[in-house]
XYZ file of C-alpha atoms in Angstrom:
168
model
C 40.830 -33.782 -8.458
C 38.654 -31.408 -9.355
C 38.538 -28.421 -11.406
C 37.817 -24.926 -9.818
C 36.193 -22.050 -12.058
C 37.543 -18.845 -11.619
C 34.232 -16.897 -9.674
C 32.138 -14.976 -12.139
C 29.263 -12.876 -11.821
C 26.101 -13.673 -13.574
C 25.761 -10.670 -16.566
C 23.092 -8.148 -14.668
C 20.493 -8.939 -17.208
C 20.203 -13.071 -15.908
C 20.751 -11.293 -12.143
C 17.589 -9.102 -12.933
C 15.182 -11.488 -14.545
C 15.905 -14.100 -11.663
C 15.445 -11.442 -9.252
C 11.954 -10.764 -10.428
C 10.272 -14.401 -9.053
C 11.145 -12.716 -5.898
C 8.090 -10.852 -4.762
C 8.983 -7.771 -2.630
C 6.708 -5.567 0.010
C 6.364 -1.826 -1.314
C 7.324 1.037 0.766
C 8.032 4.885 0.436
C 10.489 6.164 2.072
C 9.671 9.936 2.738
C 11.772 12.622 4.197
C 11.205 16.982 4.079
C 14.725 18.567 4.063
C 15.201 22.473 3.685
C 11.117 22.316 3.853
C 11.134 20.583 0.616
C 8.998 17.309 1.231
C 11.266 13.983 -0.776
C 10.775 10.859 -1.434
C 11.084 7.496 -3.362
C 9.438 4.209 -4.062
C 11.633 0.908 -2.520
C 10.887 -2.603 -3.030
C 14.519 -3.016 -0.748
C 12.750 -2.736 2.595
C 14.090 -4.842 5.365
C 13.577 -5.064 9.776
C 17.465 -5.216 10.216
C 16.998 -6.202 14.351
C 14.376 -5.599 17.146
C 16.988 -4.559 20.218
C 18.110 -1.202 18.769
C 14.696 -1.041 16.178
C 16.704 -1.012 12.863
C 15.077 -1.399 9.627
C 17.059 -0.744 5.942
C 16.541 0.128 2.394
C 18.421 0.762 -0.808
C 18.976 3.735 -2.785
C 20.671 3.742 -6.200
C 23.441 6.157 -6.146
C 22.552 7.576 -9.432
C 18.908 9.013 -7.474
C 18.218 12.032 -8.058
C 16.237 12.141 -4.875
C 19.104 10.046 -2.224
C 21.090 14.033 -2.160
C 17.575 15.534 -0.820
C 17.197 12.237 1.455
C 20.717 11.928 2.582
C 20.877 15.159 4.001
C 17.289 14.831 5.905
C 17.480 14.465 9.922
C 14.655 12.389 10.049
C 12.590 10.093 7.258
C 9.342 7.665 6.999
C 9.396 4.045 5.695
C 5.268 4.051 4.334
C 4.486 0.719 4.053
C 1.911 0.402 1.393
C -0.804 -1.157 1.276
C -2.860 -3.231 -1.297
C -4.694 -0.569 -2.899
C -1.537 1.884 -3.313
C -0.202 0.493 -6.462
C -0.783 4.313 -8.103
C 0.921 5.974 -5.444
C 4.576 3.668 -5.604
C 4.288 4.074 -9.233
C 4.579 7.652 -8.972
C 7.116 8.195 -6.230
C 9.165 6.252 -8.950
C 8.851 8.329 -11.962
C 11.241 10.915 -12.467
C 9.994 14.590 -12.816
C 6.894 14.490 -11.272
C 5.322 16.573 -7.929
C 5.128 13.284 -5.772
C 3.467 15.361 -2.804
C 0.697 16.836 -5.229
C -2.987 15.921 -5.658
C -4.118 13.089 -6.030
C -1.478 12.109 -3.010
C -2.688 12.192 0.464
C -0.214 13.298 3.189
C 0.606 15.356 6.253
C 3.286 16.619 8.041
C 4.076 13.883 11.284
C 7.186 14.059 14.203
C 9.762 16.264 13.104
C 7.885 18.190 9.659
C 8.616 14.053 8.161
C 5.935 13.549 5.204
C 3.380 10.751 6.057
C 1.271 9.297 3.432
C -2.620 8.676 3.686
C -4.134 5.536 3.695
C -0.704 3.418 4.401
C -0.783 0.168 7.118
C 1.908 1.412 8.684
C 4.561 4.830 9.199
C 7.430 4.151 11.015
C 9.373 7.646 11.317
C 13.136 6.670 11.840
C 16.540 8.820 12.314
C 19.354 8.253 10.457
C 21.454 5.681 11.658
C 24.415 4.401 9.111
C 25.004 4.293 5.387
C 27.481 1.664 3.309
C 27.739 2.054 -0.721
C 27.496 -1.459 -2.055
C 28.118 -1.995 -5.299
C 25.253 0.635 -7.780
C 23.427 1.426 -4.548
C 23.850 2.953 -0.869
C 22.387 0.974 2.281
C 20.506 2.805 4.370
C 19.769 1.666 8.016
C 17.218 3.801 10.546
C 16.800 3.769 13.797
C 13.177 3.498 14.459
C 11.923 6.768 16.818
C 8.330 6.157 16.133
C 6.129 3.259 14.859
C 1.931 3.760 13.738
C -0.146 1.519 12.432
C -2.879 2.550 9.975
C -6.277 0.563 9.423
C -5.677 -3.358 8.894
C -4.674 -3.773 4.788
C -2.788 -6.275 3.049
C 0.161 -5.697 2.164
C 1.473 -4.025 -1.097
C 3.933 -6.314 -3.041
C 6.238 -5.937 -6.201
C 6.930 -9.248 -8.852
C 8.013 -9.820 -12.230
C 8.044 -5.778 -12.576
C 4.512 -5.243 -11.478
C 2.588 -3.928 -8.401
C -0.211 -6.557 -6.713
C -1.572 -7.512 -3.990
C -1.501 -10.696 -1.428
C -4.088 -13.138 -1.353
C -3.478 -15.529 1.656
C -4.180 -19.282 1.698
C -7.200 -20.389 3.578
């Protein structure tokens, strides 16, 4: 016979080190509520199904910006592209003017904040939230979808920004 363990979780340190040979697309997720343009970098980005158009991020609960976000009617996933390392670095800092020079943007459907220069907007209305453990799930229902010019994608590993380079 053999022994069971009781489960365990791994301590979050081990969780976030293993999580890091994960490489992760780079989006930001954009929103203007009370005419206050929002928004935050997410490396949580997911298409969540095709028949509704769903797609879902993460938001830590502690965010500062989720209260501005949460109560927007509409937002925009920006999916960065390979160049935009700058610009998800500094819709992550705290205390900053995201929207201000050097950032490129304009208002799109709905006042929503689109960002210059990204492969793709996809402007989305809320559809449901679930708080999972340290973060909230957010899923959108996809109202609008624009490509930009052809880029490579933005991606996120071992805690810094680079780019794809495909196999030939």
């Amino acid at each position: 016979m053999t022994e069971t363990l009781p489960e365990q979780a791994v301590d979050a340190e081990r969780f976030r080190r293993a999580l890091a040979v994960h490489a992760a697309g780079v989006v930001v997720v954009t929103a203007q509520t009370e005419g206050v343009p929002v928004g935050l970098t997410a490396t949580s980005f997911s298409s969540v199904s095709l028949e509704p158009p769903l797609v879902s991020f993460y938001v830590d609960r502690a965010s500062t910006t989720w209260p501005w976000l949460r109560r927007a009617g509409h937002f925009a996933v920006n999916i960065l592209a390979g160049d935009q390392a700058d610009l998800a670095s500094r819709f992550a800092r705290r205390g900053v003017d995201r929207f201000a020079p050097p950032t490129r943007w304009r208002p799109g459907p709905l006042g929503v904040p689109l960002l210059g220069g990204v492969s793709a907007h996809l402007v989305c209305a809320p559809h449901s939230t679930a708080e999972i453990g340290d973060h909230v799930l957010v899923v959108g229902l996809v109202t609008e979808a624009r490509l930009g010019a052809e880029h490579r994608p933005l991606l996120y590993h071992q805690g810094r920004f680079g780019r794809f380079a495909p196999h030939v």
